[in-house]
Every structure is written in C-alpha cells, then in structure tokens.
GROMACS .gro file of C-alpha atoms in nm:
model
  279
    1MET     CA    1  -0.539  -7.323   3.310
    2ASN     CA    2  -0.241  -7.449   3.110
    3LYS     CA    3  -0.437  -7.407   2.789
    4LEU     CA    4  -0.507  -7.044   2.877
    5LEU     CA    5  -0.139  -6.982   2.951
    6ASN     CA    6  -0.043  -7.138   2.619
    7ILE     CA    7  -0.291  -6.913   2.436
    8VAL     CA    8  -0.152  -6.605   2.610
    9HIS     CA    9   0.205  -6.693   2.520
   10ALA     CA   10   0.104  -6.771   2.164
   11VAL     CA   11  -0.045  -6.423   2.107
   12PRO     CA   12   0.224  -6.192   1.969
   13ARG     CA   13   0.324  -5.897   2.181
   14GLN     CA   14   0.157  -5.568   2.110
   15PHE     CA   15   0.368  -5.334   1.896
   16VAL     CA   16   0.505  -5.046   2.099
   17ARG     CA   17   0.617  -4.752   1.891
   18ASP     CA   18   0.947  -4.600   1.989
   19TYR     CA   19   0.917  -4.267   1.805
   20ALA     CA   20   0.808  -3.943   1.970
   21PHE     CA   21   0.454  -3.879   2.075
   22LYS     CA   22   0.304  -3.534   2.032
   23SER     CA   23   0.297  -3.506   2.408
   24ASP     CA   24   0.676  -3.549   2.412
   25LEU     CA   25   0.723  -3.233   2.207
   26LYS     CA   26   0.748  -2.896   2.377
   27ILE     CA   27   0.409  -2.785   2.251
   28LYS     CA   28   0.151  -2.628   2.477
   29TRP     CA   29  -0.202  -2.562   2.354
   30VAL     CA   30  -0.441  -2.337   2.541
   31ARG     CA   31  -0.800  -2.314   2.434
   32PRO     CA   32  -0.864  -1.962   2.300
   33GLU     CA   33  -1.075  -1.745   2.521
   34LYS     CA   34  -1.431  -1.707   2.401
   35ILE     CA   35  -1.520  -1.347   2.316
   36SER     CA   36  -1.878  -1.245   2.371
   37CYS     CA   37  -2.069  -1.118   2.068
   38ILE     CA   38  -2.152  -0.795   2.251
   39LYS     CA   39  -1.787  -0.697   2.293
   40PRO     CA   40  -1.645  -0.428   2.059
   41GLU     CA   41  -1.382  -0.677   1.936
   42LYS     CA   42  -1.660  -0.897   1.798
   43SER     CA   43  -1.916  -0.633   1.697
   44GLY     CA   44  -1.662  -0.433   1.494
   45ASP     CA   45  -1.668  -0.104   1.687
   46LEU     CA   46  -1.321   0.049   1.675
   47ALA     CA   47  -1.402   0.352   1.889
   48GLN     CA   48  -1.604   0.439   2.195
   49LEU     CA   49  -1.834   0.728   2.265
   50PRO     CA   50  -1.651   1.048   2.366
   51PRO     CA   51  -1.672   1.143   2.733
   52LEU     CA   52  -1.969   1.360   2.823
   53ASN     CA   53  -1.904   1.721   2.911
   54PRO     CA   54  -2.021   1.764   3.272
   55ASN     CA   55  -2.152   2.115   3.193
   56GLU     CA   56  -2.348   2.004   2.888
   57ILE     CA   57  -2.700   2.151   2.892
   58LEU     CA   58  -3.002   1.968   2.755
   59PRO     CA   59  -3.034   2.050   2.381
   60GLU     CA   60  -3.385   2.193   2.429
   61TYR     CA   61  -3.258   2.458   2.675
   62LYS     CA   62  -2.925   2.556   2.521
   63ASP     CA   63  -3.060   2.883   2.376
   64SER     CA   64  -3.262   2.976   2.684
   65LYS     CA   65  -3.182   3.330   2.807
   66GLU     CA   66  -3.346   3.270   3.144
   67LEU     CA   67  -3.124   2.964   3.205
   68ALA     CA   68  -2.811   3.160   3.112
   69ASN     CA   69  -2.885   3.409   3.392
   70ALA     CA   70  -3.012   3.149   3.639
   71ASP     CA   71  -2.846   3.027   3.955
   72GLU     CA   72  -2.596   2.739   3.946
   73THR     CA   73  -2.839   2.517   4.132
   74VAL     CA   74  -3.103   2.575   3.869
   75LYS     CA   75  -2.850   2.515   3.590
   76SER     CA   76  -2.748   2.182   3.741
   77MET     CA   77  -3.108   2.063   3.708
   78PHE     CA   78  -3.088   2.111   3.331
   79MET     CA   79  -2.747   1.951   3.286
   80LEU     CA   80  -2.739   1.636   3.078
   81SER     CA   81  -2.535   1.442   3.335
   82ASN     CA   82  -2.804   1.504   3.603
   83ASN     CA   83  -3.094   1.376   3.395
   84ARG     CA   84  -3.216   1.040   3.269
   85ASN     CA   85  -2.985   0.807   3.077
   86ASN     CA   86  -3.213   0.795   2.776
   87LEU     CA   87  -3.160   1.169   2.725
   88THR     CA   88  -2.784   1.115   2.717
   89THR     CA   89  -2.833   0.832   2.468
   90ARG     CA   90  -3.049   1.060   2.252
   91TYR     CA   91  -2.782   1.331   2.269
   92TYR     CA   92  -2.509   1.092   2.147
   93ARG     CA   93  -2.741   0.957   1.879
   94ASP     CA   94  -2.818   1.304   1.742
   95GLN     CA   95  -2.451   1.402   1.744
   96MET     CA   96  -2.354   1.090   1.547
   97VAL     CA   97  -2.638   1.137   1.299
   98LYS     CA   98  -2.519   1.492   1.225
   99GLU     CA   99  -2.185   1.354   1.107
  100VAL     CA  100  -2.337   1.135   0.834
  101GLN     CA  101  -2.675   1.283   0.742
  102ARG     CA  102  -2.728   1.402   0.386
  103HIS     CA  103  -2.910   1.722   0.492
  104GLU     CA  104  -3.031   1.883   0.813
  105GLN     CA  105  -3.365   1.699   0.814
  106ASP     CA  106  -3.222   1.360   0.720
  107TYR     CA  107  -3.306   1.106   0.990
  108GLY     CA  108  -3.434   0.818   0.776
  109SER     CA  109  -3.157   0.741   0.527
  110MET     CA  110  -2.942   0.431   0.555
  111GLU     CA  111  -2.650   0.635   0.691
  112ALA     CA  112  -2.867   0.800   0.958
  113LYS     CA  113  -3.012   0.466   1.067
  114LEU     CA  114  -2.666   0.313   1.097
  115ALA     CA  115  -2.545   0.613   1.298
  116LYS     CA  116  -2.843   0.582   1.536
  117MET     CA  117  -2.781   0.211   1.589
  118THR     CA  118  -2.407   0.263   1.638
  119ALA     CA  119  -2.462   0.529   1.905
  120VAL     CA  120  -2.707   0.309   2.095
  121ILE     CA  121  -2.480   0.003   2.061
  122ARG     CA  122  -2.181   0.186   2.204
  123ARG     CA  123  -2.397   0.329   2.480
  124TYR     CA  124  -2.518  -0.022   2.569
  125GLN     CA  125  -2.163  -0.159   2.554
  126ALA     CA  126  -2.048   0.101   2.806
  127HIS     CA  127  -2.343   0.008   3.025
  128MET     CA  128  -2.258  -0.364   3.006
  129GLU     CA  129  -1.901  -0.293   3.121
  130VAL     CA  130  -2.042  -0.154   3.445
  131HIS     CA  131  -2.343  -0.389   3.476
  132PRO     CA  132  -2.245  -0.720   3.306
  133ARG     CA  133  -2.547  -0.908   3.447
  134ASP     CA  134  -2.812  -0.683   3.295
  135LYS     CA  135  -2.993  -0.942   3.082
  136MET     CA  136  -3.245  -0.706   2.924
  137ILE     CA  137  -2.980  -0.466   2.789
  138LYS     CA  138  -2.771  -0.762   2.675
  139VAL     CA  139  -3.056  -0.900   2.464
  140ARG     CA  140  -3.128  -0.558   2.316
  141LEU     CA  141  -2.758  -0.514   2.237
  142LYS     CA  142  -2.739  -0.849   2.055
  143GLU     CA  143  -3.046  -0.766   1.849
  144LEU     CA  144  -2.909  -0.422   1.756
  145ILE     CA  145  -2.571  -0.563   1.651
  146ASP     CA  146  -2.740  -0.825   1.430
  147LYS     CA  147  -2.970  -0.562   1.281
  148ARG     CA  148  -2.678  -0.332   1.203
  149LYS     CA  149  -2.494  -0.620   1.033
  150LYS     CA  150  -2.796  -0.679   0.809
  151PHE     CA  151  -2.808  -0.311   0.716
  152LEU     CA  152  -2.434  -0.308   0.642
  153LYS     CA  153  -2.468  -0.623   0.432
  154TYR     CA  154  -2.744  -0.460   0.228
  155LEU     CA  155  -2.544  -0.138   0.182
  156ARG     CA  156  -2.232  -0.334   0.087
  157ARG     CA  157  -2.423  -0.516  -0.182
  158TRP     CA  158  -2.596  -0.219  -0.346
  159ASP     CA  159  -2.371   0.081  -0.278
  160TYR     CA  160  -2.013  -0.020  -0.200
  161PRO     CA  161  -1.856   0.333  -0.208
  162ARG     CA  162  -2.109   0.458   0.046
  163PHE     CA  163  -2.054   0.141   0.250
  164GLU     CA  164  -1.680   0.214   0.272
  165TRP     CA  165  -1.748   0.579   0.354
  166ILE     CA  166  -1.987   0.497   0.639
  167LEU     CA  167  -1.740   0.246   0.787
  168GLU     CA  168  -1.467   0.510   0.789
  169LYS     CA  169  -1.699   0.779   0.925
  170LEU     CA  170  -1.841   0.568   1.209
  171GLU     CA  171  -1.511   0.384   1.275
  172LEU     CA  172  -1.653   0.038   1.213
  173VAL     CA  173  -1.524  -0.291   1.080
  174TYR     CA  174  -1.768  -0.511   0.891
  175LYS     CA  175  -1.742  -0.868   1.019
  176PRO     CA  176  -1.973  -1.098   0.822
  177PRO     CA  177  -2.051  -1.444   0.956
  178PRO     CA  178  -1.817  -1.719   0.829
  179ALA     CA  179  -1.925  -1.910   0.520
  180HIS     CA  180  -1.843  -2.242   0.689
  181PHE     CA  181  -1.851  -2.276   1.065
  182HIS     CA  182  -1.561  -2.472   1.211
  183TRP     CA  183  -1.509  -2.578   1.571
  184VAL     CA  184  -1.172  -2.516   1.731
  185THR     CA  185  -1.062  -2.859   1.853
  186ARG     CA  186  -0.759  -2.964   2.053
  187LYS     CA  187  -0.657  -3.240   1.812
  188GLU     CA  188  -0.651  -3.023   1.501
  189SER     CA  189  -0.481  -2.737   1.685
  190LEU     CA  190  -0.209  -2.972   1.809
  191GLN     CA  191  -0.158  -3.098   1.454
  192LYS     CA  192  -0.109  -2.742   1.330
  193LEU     CA  193   0.123  -2.655   1.617
  194THR     CA  194   0.323  -2.973   1.551
  195ASP     CA  195   0.360  -2.880   1.184
  196ILE     CA  196   0.479  -2.532   1.282
  197TYR     CA  197   0.723  -2.681   1.533
  198CYS     CA  198   0.863  -2.921   1.272
  199GLU     CA  199   0.902  -2.641   1.017
  200LYS     CA  200   1.085  -2.433   1.275
  201ILE     CA  201   1.324  -2.721   1.351
  202LYS     CA  202   1.384  -2.775   0.979
  203GLU     CA  203   1.462  -2.407   0.924
  204GLU     CA  204   1.698  -2.400   1.223
  205ARG     CA  205   1.887  -2.705   1.098
  206LEU     CA  206   1.906  -2.570   0.744
  207GLU     CA  207   2.036  -2.241   0.879
  208ALA     CA  208   2.298  -2.422   1.087
  209TYR     CA  209   2.402  -2.630   0.786
  210HIS     CA  210   2.421  -2.317   0.571
  211LYS     CA  211   2.652  -2.151   0.826
  212GLU     CA  212   2.866  -2.464   0.837
  213LEU     CA  213   2.902  -2.459   0.458
  214GLN     CA  214   2.986  -2.090   0.464
  215ALA     CA  215   3.260  -2.158   0.720
  216GLN     CA  216   3.408  -2.421   0.485
  217GLN     CA  217   3.417  -2.189   0.181
  218ILE     CA  218   3.754  -2.025   0.255
  219PRO     CA  219   3.946  -2.351   0.321
  220PHE     CA  220   3.780  -2.508   0.017
  221LEU     CA  221   3.883  -2.221  -0.213
  222GLU     CA  222   4.238  -2.219  -0.077
  223ASP     CA  223   4.268  -2.593  -0.142
  224ALA     CA  224   4.106  -2.554  -0.486
  225ILE     CA  225   4.355  -2.282  -0.589
  226LYS     CA  226   4.650  -2.500  -0.484
  227LYS     CA  227   4.516  -2.795  -0.681
  228MET     CA  228   4.446  -2.585  -0.991
  229LEU     CA  229   4.799  -2.447  -0.981
  230PHE     CA  230   4.939  -2.797  -0.942
  231VAL     CA  231   4.727  -2.938  -1.227
  232ARG     CA  232   4.818  -2.647  -1.457
  233GLN     CA  233   5.188  -2.687  -1.387
  234GLU     CA  234   5.175  -3.064  -1.443
  235GLN     CA  235   4.993  -3.018  -1.775
  236ILE     CA  236   5.254  -2.766  -1.889
  237ASP     CA  237   5.542  -2.994  -1.784
  238CYS     CA  238   5.390  -3.298  -1.957
  239ASP     CA  239   5.324  -3.097  -2.274
  240VAL     CA  240   4.949  -3.179  -2.279
  241PRO     CA  241   4.658  -2.946  -2.351
  242VAL     CA  242   4.609  -2.708  -2.056
  243THR     CA  243   4.256  -2.726  -1.919
  244VAL     CA  244   4.304  -2.490  -1.622
  245THR     CA  245   4.336  -2.131  -1.735
  246GLU     CA  246   4.491  -1.840  -1.550
  247GLN     CA  247   4.154  -1.660  -1.560
  248GLN     CA  248   3.993  -1.938  -1.357
  249ILE     CA  249   4.269  -1.919  -1.096
  250GLU     CA  250   4.238  -1.539  -1.083
  251ASP     CA  251   3.859  -1.557  -1.036
  252ALA     CA  252   3.901  -1.805  -0.751
  253ARG     CA  253   4.155  -1.574  -0.583
  254LYS     CA  254   3.918  -1.276  -0.613
  255GLU     CA  255   3.634  -1.476  -0.461
  256LEU     CA  256   3.865  -1.586  -0.179
  257ALA     CA  257   3.967  -1.227  -0.109
  258GLU     CA  258   3.601  -1.114  -0.097
  259LEU     CA  259   3.513  -1.393   0.145
  260LYS     CA  260   3.802  -1.300   0.374
  261GLU     CA  261   3.693  -0.935   0.373
  262LEU     CA  262   3.337  -1.034   0.465
  263ARG     CA  263   3.468  -1.257   0.744
  264ASP     CA  264   3.686  -0.978   0.885
  265ALA     CA  265   3.399  -0.727   0.869
  266ALA     CA  266   3.163  -0.965   1.050
  267ALA     CA  267   3.424  -1.035   1.318
  268ALA     CA  268   3.483  -0.660   1.368
  269ALA     CA  269   3.109  -0.592   1.398
  270THR     CA  270   3.070  -0.872   1.653
  271GLN     CA  271   3.364  -0.741   1.855
  272LYS     CA  272   3.224  -0.388   1.853
  273GLN     CA  273   2.881  -0.509   1.964
  274SER     CA  274   3.031  -0.712   2.250
  275ASP     CA  275   3.237  -0.411   2.362
  276GLU     CA  276   2.926  -0.190   2.366
  277THR     CA  277   2.739  -0.451   2.565
  278PHE     CA  278   3.008  -0.473   2.834
  279HIS     CA  279   3.049  -0.095   2.859
   0.00000   0.00000   0.00000
C-alpha cells in the first residue's frame, strides 16, 4: 500500500490549462435546419404557379357556342376547378410551354421539355404542401427535379445564351451539385465562429484605440507647437542654425484649427441628435 502511495505522489500533476475554453466564449452554434430537396429553395424554383381562375373553362370547350348559352349548372361541370387534377396540371403545362416554344407546334424542343417539367414540378410542390406524406408524389417530384437538372446541365454546356434565357423566362436558378461534398460538423463550425468572434474583438479594440489616439491629437499638437516655438527661440538666441521653420509652425497651427473644427462639428451633431431623441 505504501509503495502505491509513493508511486502516486511521484507522478507529476496533470497540467491544467488556465486560458479560455471555447465553451467559455459567448458563442452559440445551432445546427442548420435541413431543407428537403423537393422544396423550392433547394430545387431552384423562384416562383409558384399563378392561382387558377375559378371560371376557367376546359380548353376543349372554350369555343363552344352551346356551352356559352348553357345554364350555370351545366357550365360548372365544364369548369377546370371542378374536374380532375391532371387536367389542371395539363392546363398549366400548356400555358408554360406557350411562353417558351419556338413555334405553335413546338412541344419537343429543349425549352418546351423544361417548361413541361417545371409546370409539373411546381404543381407537385403545391400538392406536397397540402399532403406532405404522399410518398408516391414525393418520389415522382424528386425524379423530375433531377431530370430537369440534367437537362439544364446539358443546355448550359452546349447553348449558354439559351440556357440563361430559359432560366429568366421560367424564373429558375440552376443549382448544380457541389464538386466536393462536405459535412457540416459542430467542431469546424465552432472554429469558424471562434475566428469570427476573435476578429470582431480585434476590430473593436483597434477602433477604441484609434478613437483614443484621435482624442490625443489636439493636446499633442498644442504641446508640439509650444515646443517648436521654444526650440526656435532658443536657437535664435544662441545664434545657431535654426532647424524649426515658421512654415512648420504654421502648418501645425492649421492642422490644429481643422481638428478643433471637426471636434466642434461632431459635438454639435451629437447634441442635436440627443435633443431630437428626447423630443
């Protein structure tokens, strides 16, 4: 037992650091919220589909004369809002294709395909806001977003002016996958936040020191002018070469006058601001 006690006493004490831990700093890190890939913030959709007109008639029956003279009950049966959802999706898809198609019969160009996919994606996104647990629509939406990204990547590579035009026309943002995937970790984030905190402290202290030096400028110049006058007079009295010229003294006086004017203007502005605050 004594041997064990001697060994324990012989071992040097563990070094305890007395400088600040990261936990001692006023730094709070919160893990960023994960955004689903089907959300518009992640997919790159800047706009939503316009609201549907409740009196919108099915496109096939818009020019029907019989429907124009029919009863309101009969008209309601041919309204888009009272029919299947896929007809509404088709209506939005056709409207978006008309904005980018090259001619009236263009439904197979790259622009038309992107417009079709964008309309369906935004339709699915609106559906997922109401029914977030619809797994089938969620899978379809993910596949469509990935497919549209591939099409945009191809168009960006081979026809960049048209790529920019289609992004502006469909109100999209192209978000390619990162070249190097990097996990967001607590340790690395705290290191970055600590560096930012230290830089902020350094800037605050430098700013405070700068203000302190500015406050000492007027007394320093007043003392410097007195000493220059004294040195000049002593050199003249002792009949030695004069090293302090009148121009130097005059420049120092001008600088002193400018500093006093700036100080008075700042004090007046502060007083005026405080008066406005109280009144």
